Coordinates of C-alpha atoms and ligand atoms in Angstrom, one line a residue:
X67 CA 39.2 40.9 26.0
X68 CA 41.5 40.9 23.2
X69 CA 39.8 38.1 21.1
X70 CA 36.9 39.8 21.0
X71 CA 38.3 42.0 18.4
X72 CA 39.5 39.1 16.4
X73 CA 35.8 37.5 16.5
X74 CA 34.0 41.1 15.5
X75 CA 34.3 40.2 11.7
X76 CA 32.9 37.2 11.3
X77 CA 30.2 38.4 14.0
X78 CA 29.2 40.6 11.8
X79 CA 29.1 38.5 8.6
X80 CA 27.0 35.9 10.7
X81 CA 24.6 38.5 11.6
X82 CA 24.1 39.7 8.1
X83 CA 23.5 36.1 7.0
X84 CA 21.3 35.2 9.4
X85 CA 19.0 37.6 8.6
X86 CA 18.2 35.4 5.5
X87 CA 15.2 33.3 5.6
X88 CA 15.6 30.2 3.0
X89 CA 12.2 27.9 2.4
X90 CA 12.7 24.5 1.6
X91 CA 10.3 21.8 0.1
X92 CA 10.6 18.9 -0.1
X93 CA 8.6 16.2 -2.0
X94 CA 6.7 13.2 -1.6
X95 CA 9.9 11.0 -2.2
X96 CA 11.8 12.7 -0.3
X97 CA 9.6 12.4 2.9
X98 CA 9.1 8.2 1.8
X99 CA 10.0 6.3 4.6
X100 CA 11.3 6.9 8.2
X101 CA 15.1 7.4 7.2
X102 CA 14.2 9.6 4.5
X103 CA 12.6 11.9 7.4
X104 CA 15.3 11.9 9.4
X105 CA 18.2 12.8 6.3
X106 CA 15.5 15.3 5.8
X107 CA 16.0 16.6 8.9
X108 CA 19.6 16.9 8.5
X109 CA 19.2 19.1 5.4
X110 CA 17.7 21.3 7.3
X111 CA 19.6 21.3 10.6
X112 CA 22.8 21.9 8.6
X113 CA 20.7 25.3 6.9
X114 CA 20.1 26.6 10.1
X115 CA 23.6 26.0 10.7
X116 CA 24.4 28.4 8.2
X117 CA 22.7 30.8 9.9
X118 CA 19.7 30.9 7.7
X119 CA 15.7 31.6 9.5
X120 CA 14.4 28.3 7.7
X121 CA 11.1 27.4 6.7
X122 CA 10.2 24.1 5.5
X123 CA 7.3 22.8 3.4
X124 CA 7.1 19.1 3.3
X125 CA 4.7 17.1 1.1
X126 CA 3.1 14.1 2.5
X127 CA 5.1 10.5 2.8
X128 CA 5.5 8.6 -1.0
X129 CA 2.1 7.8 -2.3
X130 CA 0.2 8.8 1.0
X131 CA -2.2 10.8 -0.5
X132 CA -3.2 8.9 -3.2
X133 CA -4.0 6.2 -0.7
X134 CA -6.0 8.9 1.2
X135 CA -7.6 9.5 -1.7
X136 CA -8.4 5.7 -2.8
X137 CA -9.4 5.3 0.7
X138 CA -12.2 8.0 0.0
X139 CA -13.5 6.4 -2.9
X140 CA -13.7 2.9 -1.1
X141 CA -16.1 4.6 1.4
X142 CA -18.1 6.9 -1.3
X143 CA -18.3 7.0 -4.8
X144 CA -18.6 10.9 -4.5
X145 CA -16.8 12.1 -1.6
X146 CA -18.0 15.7 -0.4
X147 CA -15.3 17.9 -1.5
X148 CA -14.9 19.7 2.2
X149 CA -14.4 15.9 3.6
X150 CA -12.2 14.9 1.0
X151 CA -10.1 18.0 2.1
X152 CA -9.9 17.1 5.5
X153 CA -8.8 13.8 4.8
X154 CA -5.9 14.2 2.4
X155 CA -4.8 17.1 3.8
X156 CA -3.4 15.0 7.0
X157 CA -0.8 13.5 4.9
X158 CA 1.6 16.7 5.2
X159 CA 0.9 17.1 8.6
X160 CA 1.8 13.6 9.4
X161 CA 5.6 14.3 7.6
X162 CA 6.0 17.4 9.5
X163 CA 5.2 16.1 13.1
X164 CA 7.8 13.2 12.2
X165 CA 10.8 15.5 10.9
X166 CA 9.8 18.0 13.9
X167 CA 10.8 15.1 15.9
X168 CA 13.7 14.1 14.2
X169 CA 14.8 17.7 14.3
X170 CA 15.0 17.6 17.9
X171 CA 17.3 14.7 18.5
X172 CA 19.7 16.3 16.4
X173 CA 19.7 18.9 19.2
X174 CA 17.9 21.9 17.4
X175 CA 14.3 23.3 18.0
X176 CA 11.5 23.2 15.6
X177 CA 8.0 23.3 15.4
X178 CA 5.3 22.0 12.9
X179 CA 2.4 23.6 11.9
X180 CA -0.6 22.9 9.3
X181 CA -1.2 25.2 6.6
X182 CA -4.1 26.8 9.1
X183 CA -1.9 27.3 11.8
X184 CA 1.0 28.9 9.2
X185 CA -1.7 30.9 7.9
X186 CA -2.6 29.7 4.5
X187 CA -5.8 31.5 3.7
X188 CA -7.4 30.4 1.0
X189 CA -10.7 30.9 -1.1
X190 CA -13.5 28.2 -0.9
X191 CA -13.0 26.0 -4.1
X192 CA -12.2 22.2 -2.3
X193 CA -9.6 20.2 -3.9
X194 CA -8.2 23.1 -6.0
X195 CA -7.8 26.4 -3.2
X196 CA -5.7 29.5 -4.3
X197 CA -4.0 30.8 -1.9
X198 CA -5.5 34.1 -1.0
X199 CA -3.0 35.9 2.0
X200 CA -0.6 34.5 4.1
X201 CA -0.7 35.8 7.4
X202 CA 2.6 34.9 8.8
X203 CA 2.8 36.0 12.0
X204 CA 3.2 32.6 13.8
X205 CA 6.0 31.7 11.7
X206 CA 7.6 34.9 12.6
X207 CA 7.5 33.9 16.1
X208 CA 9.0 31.0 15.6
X209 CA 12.0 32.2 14.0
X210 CA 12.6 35.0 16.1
X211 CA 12.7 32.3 18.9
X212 CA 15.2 30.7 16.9
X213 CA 13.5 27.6 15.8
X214 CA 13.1 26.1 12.7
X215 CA 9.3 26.1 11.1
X216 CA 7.9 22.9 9.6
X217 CA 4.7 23.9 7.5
X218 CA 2.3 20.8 6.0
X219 CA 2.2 21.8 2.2
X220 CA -0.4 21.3 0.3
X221 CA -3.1 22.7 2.0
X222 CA -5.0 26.1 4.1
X223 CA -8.0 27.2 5.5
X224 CA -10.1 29.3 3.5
X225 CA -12.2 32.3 4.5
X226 CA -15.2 30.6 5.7
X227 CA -12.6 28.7 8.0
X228 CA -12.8 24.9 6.4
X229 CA -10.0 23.3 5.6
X230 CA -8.7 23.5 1.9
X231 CA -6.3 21.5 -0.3
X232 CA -3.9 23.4 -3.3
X233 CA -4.3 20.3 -6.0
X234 CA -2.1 17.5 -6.5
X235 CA 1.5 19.0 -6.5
X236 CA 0.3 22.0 -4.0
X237 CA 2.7 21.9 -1.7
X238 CA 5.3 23.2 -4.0
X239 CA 2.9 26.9 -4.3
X240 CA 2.8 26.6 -0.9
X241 CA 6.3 26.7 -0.7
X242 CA 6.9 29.6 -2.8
X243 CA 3.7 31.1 -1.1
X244 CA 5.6 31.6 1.8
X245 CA 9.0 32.4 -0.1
X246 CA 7.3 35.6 -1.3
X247 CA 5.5 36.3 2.3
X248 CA 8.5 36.0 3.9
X249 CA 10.5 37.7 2.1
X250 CA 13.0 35.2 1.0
X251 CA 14.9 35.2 -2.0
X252 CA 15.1 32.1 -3.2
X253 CA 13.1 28.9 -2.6
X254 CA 14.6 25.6 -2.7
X255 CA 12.4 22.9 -4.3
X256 CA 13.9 19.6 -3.2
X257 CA 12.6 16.2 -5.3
X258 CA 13.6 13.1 -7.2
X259 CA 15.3 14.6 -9.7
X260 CA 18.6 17.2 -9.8
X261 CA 17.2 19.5 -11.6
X262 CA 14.6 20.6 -14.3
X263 CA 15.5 18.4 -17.5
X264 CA 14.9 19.2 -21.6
X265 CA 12.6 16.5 -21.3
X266 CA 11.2 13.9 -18.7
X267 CA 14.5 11.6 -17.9
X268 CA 12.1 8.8 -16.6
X269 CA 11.1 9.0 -20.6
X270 CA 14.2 10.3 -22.3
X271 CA 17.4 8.9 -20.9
X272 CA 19.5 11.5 -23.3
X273 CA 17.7 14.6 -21.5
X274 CA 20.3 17.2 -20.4
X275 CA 19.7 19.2 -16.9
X276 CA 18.7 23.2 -17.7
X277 CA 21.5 25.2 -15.9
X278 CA 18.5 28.3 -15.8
X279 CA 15.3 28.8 -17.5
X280 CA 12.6 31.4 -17.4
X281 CA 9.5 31.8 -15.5
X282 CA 7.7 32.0 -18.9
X283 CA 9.2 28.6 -20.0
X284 CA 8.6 27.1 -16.8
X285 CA 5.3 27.9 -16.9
X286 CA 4.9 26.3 -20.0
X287 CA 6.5 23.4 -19.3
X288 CA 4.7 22.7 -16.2
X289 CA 1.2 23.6 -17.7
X290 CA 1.8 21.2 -20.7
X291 CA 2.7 18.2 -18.8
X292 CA 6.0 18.4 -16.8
X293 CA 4.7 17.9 -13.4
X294 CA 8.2 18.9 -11.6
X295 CA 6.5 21.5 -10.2
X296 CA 2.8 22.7 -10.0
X297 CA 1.7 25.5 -12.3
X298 CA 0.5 28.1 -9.9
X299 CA 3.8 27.3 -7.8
X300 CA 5.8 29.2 -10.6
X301 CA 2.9 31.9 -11.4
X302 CA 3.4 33.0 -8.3
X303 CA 7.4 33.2 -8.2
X304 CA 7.4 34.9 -11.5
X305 CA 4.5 37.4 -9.5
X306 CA 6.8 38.0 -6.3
X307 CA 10.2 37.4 -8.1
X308 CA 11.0 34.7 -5.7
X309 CA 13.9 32.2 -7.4
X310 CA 13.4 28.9 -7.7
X311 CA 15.9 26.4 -7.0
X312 CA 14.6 22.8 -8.5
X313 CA 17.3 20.3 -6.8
X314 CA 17.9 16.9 -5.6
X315 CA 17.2 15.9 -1.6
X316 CA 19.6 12.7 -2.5
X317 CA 22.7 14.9 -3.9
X318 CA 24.6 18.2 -3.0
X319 CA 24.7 19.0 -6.5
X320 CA 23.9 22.3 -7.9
X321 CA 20.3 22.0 -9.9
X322 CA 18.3 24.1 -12.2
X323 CA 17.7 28.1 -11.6
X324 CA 14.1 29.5 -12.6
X325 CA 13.6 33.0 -12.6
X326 CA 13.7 35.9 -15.3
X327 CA 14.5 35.6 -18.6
X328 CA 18.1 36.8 -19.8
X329 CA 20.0 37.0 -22.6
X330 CA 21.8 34.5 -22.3
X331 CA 18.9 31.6 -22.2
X332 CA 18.1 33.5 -25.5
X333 CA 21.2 32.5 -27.4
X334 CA 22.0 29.2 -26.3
X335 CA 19.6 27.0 -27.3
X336 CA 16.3 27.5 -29.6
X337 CA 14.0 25.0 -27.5
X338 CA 14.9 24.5 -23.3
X339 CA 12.3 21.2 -23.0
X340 CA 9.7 19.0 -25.0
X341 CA 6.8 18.1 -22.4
X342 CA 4.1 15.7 -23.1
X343 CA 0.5 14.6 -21.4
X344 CA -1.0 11.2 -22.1
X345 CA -4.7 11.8 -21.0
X346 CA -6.4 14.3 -23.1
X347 CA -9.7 14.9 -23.5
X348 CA -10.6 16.6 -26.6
X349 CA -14.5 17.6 -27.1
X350 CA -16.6 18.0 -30.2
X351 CA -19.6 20.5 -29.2
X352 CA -22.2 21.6 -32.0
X353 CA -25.6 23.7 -31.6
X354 CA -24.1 26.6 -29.0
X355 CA -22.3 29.9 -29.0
X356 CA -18.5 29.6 -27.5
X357 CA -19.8 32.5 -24.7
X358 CA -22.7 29.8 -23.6
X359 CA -20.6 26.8 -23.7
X360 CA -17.7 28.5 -21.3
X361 CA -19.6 30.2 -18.9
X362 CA -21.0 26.6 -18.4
X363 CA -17.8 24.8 -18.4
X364 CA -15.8 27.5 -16.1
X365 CA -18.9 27.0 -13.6
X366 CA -18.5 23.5 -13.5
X367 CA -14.9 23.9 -12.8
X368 CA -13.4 22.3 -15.7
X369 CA -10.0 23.5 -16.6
X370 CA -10.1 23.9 -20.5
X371 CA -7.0 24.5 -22.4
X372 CA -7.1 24.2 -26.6
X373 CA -10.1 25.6 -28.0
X374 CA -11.0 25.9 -31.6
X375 CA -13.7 27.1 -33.9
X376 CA -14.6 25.4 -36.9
X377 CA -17.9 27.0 -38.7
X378 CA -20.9 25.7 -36.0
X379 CA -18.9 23.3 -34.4
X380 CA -16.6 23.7 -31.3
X381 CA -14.1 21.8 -30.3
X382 CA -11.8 22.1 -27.1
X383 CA -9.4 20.3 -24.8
X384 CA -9.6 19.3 -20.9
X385 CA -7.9 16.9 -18.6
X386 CA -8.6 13.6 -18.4
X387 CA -9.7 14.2 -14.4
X388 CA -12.2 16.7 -15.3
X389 CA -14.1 14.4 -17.7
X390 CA -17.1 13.7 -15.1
X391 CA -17.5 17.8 -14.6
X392 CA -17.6 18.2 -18.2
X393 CA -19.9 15.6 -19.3
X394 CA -22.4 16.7 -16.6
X395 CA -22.1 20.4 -18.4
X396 CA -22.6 19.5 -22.0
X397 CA -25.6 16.7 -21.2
X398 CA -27.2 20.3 -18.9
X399 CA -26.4 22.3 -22.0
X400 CA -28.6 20.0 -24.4
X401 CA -26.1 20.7 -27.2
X402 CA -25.1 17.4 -29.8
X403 CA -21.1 16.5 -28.2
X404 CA -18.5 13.5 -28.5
X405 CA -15.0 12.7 -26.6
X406 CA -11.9 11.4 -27.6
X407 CA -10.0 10.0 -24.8
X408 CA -7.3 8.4 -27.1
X409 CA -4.8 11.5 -27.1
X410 CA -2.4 12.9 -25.7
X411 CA -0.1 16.1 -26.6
X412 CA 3.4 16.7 -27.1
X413 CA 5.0 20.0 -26.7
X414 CA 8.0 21.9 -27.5
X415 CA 9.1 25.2 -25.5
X416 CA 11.4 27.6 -25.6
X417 CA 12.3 31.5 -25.5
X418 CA 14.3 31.5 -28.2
X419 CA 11.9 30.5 -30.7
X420 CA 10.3 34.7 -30.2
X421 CA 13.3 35.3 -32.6
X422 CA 13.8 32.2 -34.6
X423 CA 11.5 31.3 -37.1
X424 CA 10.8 27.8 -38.8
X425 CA 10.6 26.1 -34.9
X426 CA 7.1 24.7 -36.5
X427 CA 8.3 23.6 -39.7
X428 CA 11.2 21.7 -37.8
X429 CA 8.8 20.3 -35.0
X430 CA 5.9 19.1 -37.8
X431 CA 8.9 17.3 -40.2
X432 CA 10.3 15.5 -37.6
X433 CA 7.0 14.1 -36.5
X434 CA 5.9 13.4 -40.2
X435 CA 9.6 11.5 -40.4
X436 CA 8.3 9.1 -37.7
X437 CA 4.6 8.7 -39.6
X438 CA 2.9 11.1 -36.4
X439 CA 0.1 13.1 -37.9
X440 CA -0.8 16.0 -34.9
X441 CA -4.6 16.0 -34.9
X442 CA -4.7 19.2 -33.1
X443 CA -1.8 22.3 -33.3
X444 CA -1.7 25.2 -30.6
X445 CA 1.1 27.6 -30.1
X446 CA 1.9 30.4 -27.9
X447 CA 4.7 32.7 -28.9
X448 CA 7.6 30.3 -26.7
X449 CA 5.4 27.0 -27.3
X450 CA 4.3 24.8 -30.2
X451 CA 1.7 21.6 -29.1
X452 CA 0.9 19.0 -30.7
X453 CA -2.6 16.6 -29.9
X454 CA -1.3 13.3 -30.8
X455 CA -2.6 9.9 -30.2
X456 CA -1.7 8.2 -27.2
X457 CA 0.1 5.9 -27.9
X458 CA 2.5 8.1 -30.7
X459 CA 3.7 10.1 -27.4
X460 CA 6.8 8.6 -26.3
X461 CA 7.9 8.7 -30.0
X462 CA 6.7 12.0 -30.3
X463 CA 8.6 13.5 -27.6
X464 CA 11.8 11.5 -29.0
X465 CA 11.9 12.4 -32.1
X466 CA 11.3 15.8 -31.1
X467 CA 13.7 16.1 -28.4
X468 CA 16.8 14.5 -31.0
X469 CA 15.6 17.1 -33.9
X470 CA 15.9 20.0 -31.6
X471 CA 19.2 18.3 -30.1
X472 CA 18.4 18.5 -26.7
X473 CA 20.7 15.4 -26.3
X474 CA 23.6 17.9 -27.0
X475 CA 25.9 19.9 -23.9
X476 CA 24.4 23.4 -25.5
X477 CA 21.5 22.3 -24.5
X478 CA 21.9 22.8 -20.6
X479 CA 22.5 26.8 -21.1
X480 CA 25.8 26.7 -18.7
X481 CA 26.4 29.6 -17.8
X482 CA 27.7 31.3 -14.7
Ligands
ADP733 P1 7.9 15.7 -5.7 O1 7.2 14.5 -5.1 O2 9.2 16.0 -5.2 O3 7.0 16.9 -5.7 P2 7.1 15.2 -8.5 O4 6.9 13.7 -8.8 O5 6.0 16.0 -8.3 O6 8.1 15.3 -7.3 O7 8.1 15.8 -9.7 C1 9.3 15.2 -10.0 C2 9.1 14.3 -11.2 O8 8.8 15.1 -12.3 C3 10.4 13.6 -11.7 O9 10.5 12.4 -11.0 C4 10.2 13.5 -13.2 O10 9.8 12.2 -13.6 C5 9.1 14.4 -13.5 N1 9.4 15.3 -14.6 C6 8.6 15.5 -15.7 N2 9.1 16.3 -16.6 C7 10.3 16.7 -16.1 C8 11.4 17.5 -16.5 N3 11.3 18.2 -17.7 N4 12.5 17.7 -15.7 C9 12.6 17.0 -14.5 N5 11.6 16.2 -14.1 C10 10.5 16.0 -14.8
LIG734 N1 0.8 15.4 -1.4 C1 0.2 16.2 -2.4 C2 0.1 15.5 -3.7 O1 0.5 14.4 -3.8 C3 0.9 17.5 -2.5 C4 2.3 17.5 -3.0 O2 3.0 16.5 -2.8 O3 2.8 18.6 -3.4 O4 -0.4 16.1 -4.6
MG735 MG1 5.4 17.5 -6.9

């Protein structure tokens, strides 16, 4: 029939387009409360409607895993990692069984499946897994058969078939996990927030929304403090060139672009963010050799950051969470040690600073104008930190975020 030839075009575009596969996440905020689900659920309906092959990771409901984990402690004051696992790992499959069914009475199909059943394989290290291969078949299925794929983030099963969990903010590696698996370009990281900011906007009111930034600065941003999106999550979208798309579930708005660096994030503003942590740990170790005293601590698991030399004496920095796992080490390791808990750090980041020098100078006299002495200085070539004490941080990470004039438009790097 005539029409026909009228509808071959678009036909044609459709087809091209639906061979797209988009992943979604969406945080723990996102997935708070019943009617949250369900506008969830319309997100994604309306992707599919686009024609997209979607994949979604959800996190688990609000603060449900911290209640999981509190819960755990009430019974035992050391939970067995592998049971720990299986028990706040439930959280994400509990959001995905609930927007599955929401999903359907909007009239579209969709299935939900742990990270196990999405194939998530993992290595054995409870509570922190790294995702090892993703065997994606089942999800393949799924969207041949034209149904939208609900995947519980967070969590897999490792190679000697237990359960696993990623660490707290996991669900966003799982996300781009299956982004690079699946071969999708981009992948969407829906949260509280529109967008990745040039400083914690719970903290800085002034902060200004990033148009782009780099992996490298994310990566740097996210390992010094700014928990928008787990670490590993970027390391492995710089690894398989997978965008990321750092959005708001609550808004249509456009958010903030990760992915490589180019020129253009060079020349607009010297610094992108200032991050900041508020539980340090900073260690004191005398009477060992640096080779001894990391062996011991990497076998323990504890995830050591600063480290610094001073004639015999050794000193290094950890997170608060690993203090247990550290202590244990150094009392095994018979050596003379001492803690400070009272620090925090305060960071600032950006690409630009590989080409523009005095970023130190700047960073150390603004402190010193607001009477903050850094106990501790570490850089990289895009990042300068600063160990400060506790309770200087919120002042740090002002004063550092107005003499870098993040507050200013340049600052968000529009460009198209
Ligand atoms: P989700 O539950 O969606 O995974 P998270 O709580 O893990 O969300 O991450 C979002 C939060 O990250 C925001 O509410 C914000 O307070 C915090 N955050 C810290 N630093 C930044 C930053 N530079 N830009 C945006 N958000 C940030
Ligand atoms: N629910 C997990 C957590 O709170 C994972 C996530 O939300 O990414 O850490
Ligand atoms: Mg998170």
């Amino acid at each position: 029939m005539a029409t026909t030839e009228f509808e071959a075009l678009p036909a044609v575009e459709s087809a091209q387009r639906r061979l797209g596969t988009l992943v979604m996440k969406f945080g723990g905020t996102s997935v708070a409360d019943p009617g949250k689900i369900k506008d969830v659920a319309r997100r994604i309906v309306d992707a599919r409607g686009q024609g997209n092959r979607v994949v979604a990771v959800l996190s688990a409901m609000g603060d449900s895993t911290d209640d999981l984990v509190r819960l755990a402690y009430e019974i035992s004051p050391r939970p067995k990692p592998r049971e720990l696992d299986m028990l706040i790992s439930v959280g994400e499959r509990i959001s995905c069984a609930l927007a599955a069914m929401a999903i359907h009475d909007l009239g579209a199909e969709a299935i939900s499946l742990t990270g196990s059943q999405a194939g998530i394989v993992t290595d054995t290290v409870h509570g922190r897994a790294k995702i090892v291969d993703v065997r994606a078949r089942r999800i393949h299925e799924a969207l041949d058969q034209g149904r939208i794929v609900l995947v519980a983030g967070f969590q897999g099963v490792s190679t000697d078939y237990d359960i696993t969990t990623l660490g707290r903010g996991g669900s966003d590696t799982t996300a781009v996990a299956l982004a690079a698996a699946l071969g999708a370009e981009v992948c969407e990281i829906y949260t509280d927030v529109d967008g990745i900011y040039t400083a914690d906007p719970r903290l800085v009111p002034e902060a200004r929304k990033l148009h782009a930034v780099s992996y490298e600065e994310m990566l740097e941003l996210a390992a010094s403090g700014a928990k928008v999106l787990q670490v590993r999550s970027v390391e492995v979208a710089r690894n398989h060139s997978v965008k990321l798309h750092v959005r708001s579930t609550f808004s249509a708005a456009d958010g903030t672009w990760i992915r490589k660096e180019d020129e253009r994030m060079l020349e607009k503003a010297l610094i992108s963010g200032v991050s900041h942590t508020r539980d340090e740990m900073l260690y004191r170790v005398d009477g060992t050799t640096p080779a001894r005293l990391f062996a011991v601590l990497a076998n323990a698991g504890v995830n050591v950051d600063t480290i610094v030399r001073a004639g015999s004496e050794i000193l290094f920095s950890a997170p608060a969470e690993d203090r247990d796992a550290a202590s244990e080490a150094l009392d095994g390791l018979g050596v003379e040690w001492n803690a400070r808990d009272d620090l925090g750090t305060v960071s600032v980041i950006g690409a630009g600073m590989k080409s523009h020098p005095g970023v130190a100078a700047r960073a150390f006299e603004a402190l010193a104008g607001a009477g903050i002495e850094p106990d501790l200085v570490t850089t990289s070539p895009i990042k300068i930190s600063c160990h400060v004490r506790s309770e200087d941080v919120d002042r740090a990470v002002a004063e550092l975020h107005s003499a870098f004039e993040l507050d200013a438009p340049e600052a968000e790097r529009q460009h198209a």
